[in-house]
Amino acid sequence: MGRVTSSQFTPPGPLLMSGAFLVSGVTHLVRPAVFEPLIPRALPGPRAVVYVSGVAELVCAAGLLTKARWAGPASAALLVGVWPGNLHSALDATAKARRSGGRPRDVARAAAMWARLPLQIPMIRAVLSSSRRAA
């Protein structure tokens, strides 16, 4: 039995992210209305943006699963690219919570939307770790 090296194993971060991209990408294509509120109003054609981002997530999922060199940087770029949509969603949720007079469900949703923003950082680190292993 030969020596086992760390390069023979898939780190859990990229594998987990490929699963997340797969589920999210399919949802983008099957139920685009779920994601349309996340699209900043300044962008034209929210449905088209949702479809394009869904396909991009599926492509990134495949790249991460196959350990393609481009997958880490492409996935990181995708995560950075959707960050404004997540910010838009957090701002909208906060406005809704204020309009509702602080109804607990609306406040909880706003809190979850704000909590999601810094989570992009470990997600980006996870996908970039796949590039280091593919090199």
XYZ file of C-alpha atoms in Angstrom:
135
model
C 0.000 0.000 0.000
C 1.491 3.350 -1.096
C 1.735 6.566 0.821
C -1.546 8.483 1.079
C -1.308 12.230 0.545
C -3.748 15.018 1.264
C -4.031 15.753 -2.477
C -5.910 12.443 -2.898
C -8.837 13.681 -0.850
C -11.512 16.204 -1.755
C -11.743 18.824 0.991
C -15.248 19.078 2.412
C -15.555 22.802 1.589
C -15.572 22.533 -2.209
C -17.682 19.370 -2.093
C -20.212 21.030 0.187
C -20.256 24.121 -2.027
C -20.784 22.034 -5.158
C -23.850 20.513 -3.486
C -25.112 23.954 -2.502
C -24.569 25.258 -6.047
C -26.332 22.211 -7.482
C -29.430 22.623 -5.299
C -29.532 26.383 -5.751
C -28.915 26.197 -9.501
C -31.742 23.732 -10.026
C -34.049 25.861 -7.878
C -33.140 28.938 -9.948
C -34.303 27.125 -13.078
C -37.363 25.348 -11.667
C -38.696 28.120 -9.393
C -37.178 31.397 -10.601
C -39.797 33.482 -8.800
C -38.119 32.531 -5.511
C -34.989 34.449 -6.528
C -36.474 37.367 -8.452
C -36.911 39.542 -5.313
C -33.142 39.312 -4.747
C -32.370 40.994 -8.064
C -31.578 44.682 -7.563
C -34.119 46.900 -9.282
C -31.348 48.591 -11.263
C -30.831 45.396 -13.270
C -33.150 44.797 -16.222
C -34.896 41.462 -16.746
C -34.846 39.855 -13.300
C -36.081 36.491 -14.647
C -33.225 36.327 -17.155
C -30.708 37.236 -14.445
C -32.082 34.409 -12.291
C -31.795 31.907 -15.136
C -28.249 32.976 -16.006
C -27.121 32.798 -12.388
C -28.755 29.365 -12.032
C -26.861 28.027 -15.032
C -23.662 29.590 -13.669
C -24.208 27.796 -10.350
C -24.682 24.467 -12.127
C -21.520 25.004 -14.174
C -19.577 25.880 -11.013
C -20.981 22.815 -9.232
C -19.765 20.590 -12.063
C -16.366 22.288 -12.057
C -15.945 21.870 -8.316
C -16.965 18.213 -8.498
C -14.505 17.487 -11.288
C -11.776 19.589 -9.630
C -11.384 21.780 -12.706
C -8.752 24.515 -12.297
C -11.175 27.271 -13.267
C -13.887 26.173 -10.824
C -12.531 27.858 -7.689
C -11.992 31.306 -9.210
C -15.244 31.084 -11.194
C -17.193 30.038 -8.097
C -15.611 32.826 -6.048
C -16.513 35.339 -8.765
C -20.084 34.037 -8.757
C -20.317 34.417 -4.982
C -18.972 37.960 -5.190
C -21.371 38.658 -8.048
C -24.457 37.597 -6.088
C -23.417 39.540 -2.982
C -25.241 42.724 -4.123
C -28.417 40.664 -4.472
C -27.993 39.381 -0.935
C -27.461 42.952 0.297
C -30.565 44.067 -1.608
C -32.529 41.239 0.012
C -31.313 42.235 3.500
C -32.254 45.860 2.934
C -35.709 44.904 1.642
C -36.292 42.543 4.583
C -35.288 45.288 7.022
C -37.679 47.751 5.387
C -40.482 45.195 5.560
C -39.760 44.543 9.264
C -39.968 48.267 9.948
C -43.214 48.639 7.990
C -44.749 45.728 9.900
C -43.966 47.375 13.228
C -41.325 44.809 14.127
C -43.421 41.679 13.697
C -41.188 38.822 14.968
C -41.333 36.830 11.727
C -40.237 39.861 9.682
C -37.489 40.764 12.149
C -36.203 37.165 12.093
C -36.156 37.166 8.285
C -34.250 40.454 8.217
C -31.749 39.115 10.759
C -31.241 35.971 8.677
C -30.686 38.026 5.537
C -28.056 40.175 7.286
C -26.392 37.100 8.805
C -26.050 35.596 5.338
C -23.819 38.425 4.091
C -20.652 37.601 6.077
C -21.164 33.892 5.322
C -20.042 34.643 1.762
C -16.470 34.922 3.086
C -16.052 31.296 4.247
C -17.927 30.170 1.141
C -15.435 32.018 -1.051
C -12.544 30.527 0.927
C -14.027 27.051 0.489
C -14.319 27.295 -3.285
C -10.868 28.845 -3.618
C -9.408 25.927 -1.662
C -10.404 23.714 -4.595
C -8.085 25.716 -6.874
C -5.132 25.114 -4.604
C -5.779 21.384 -4.715
C -6.339 21.271 -8.492
C -3.026 23.025 -9.214
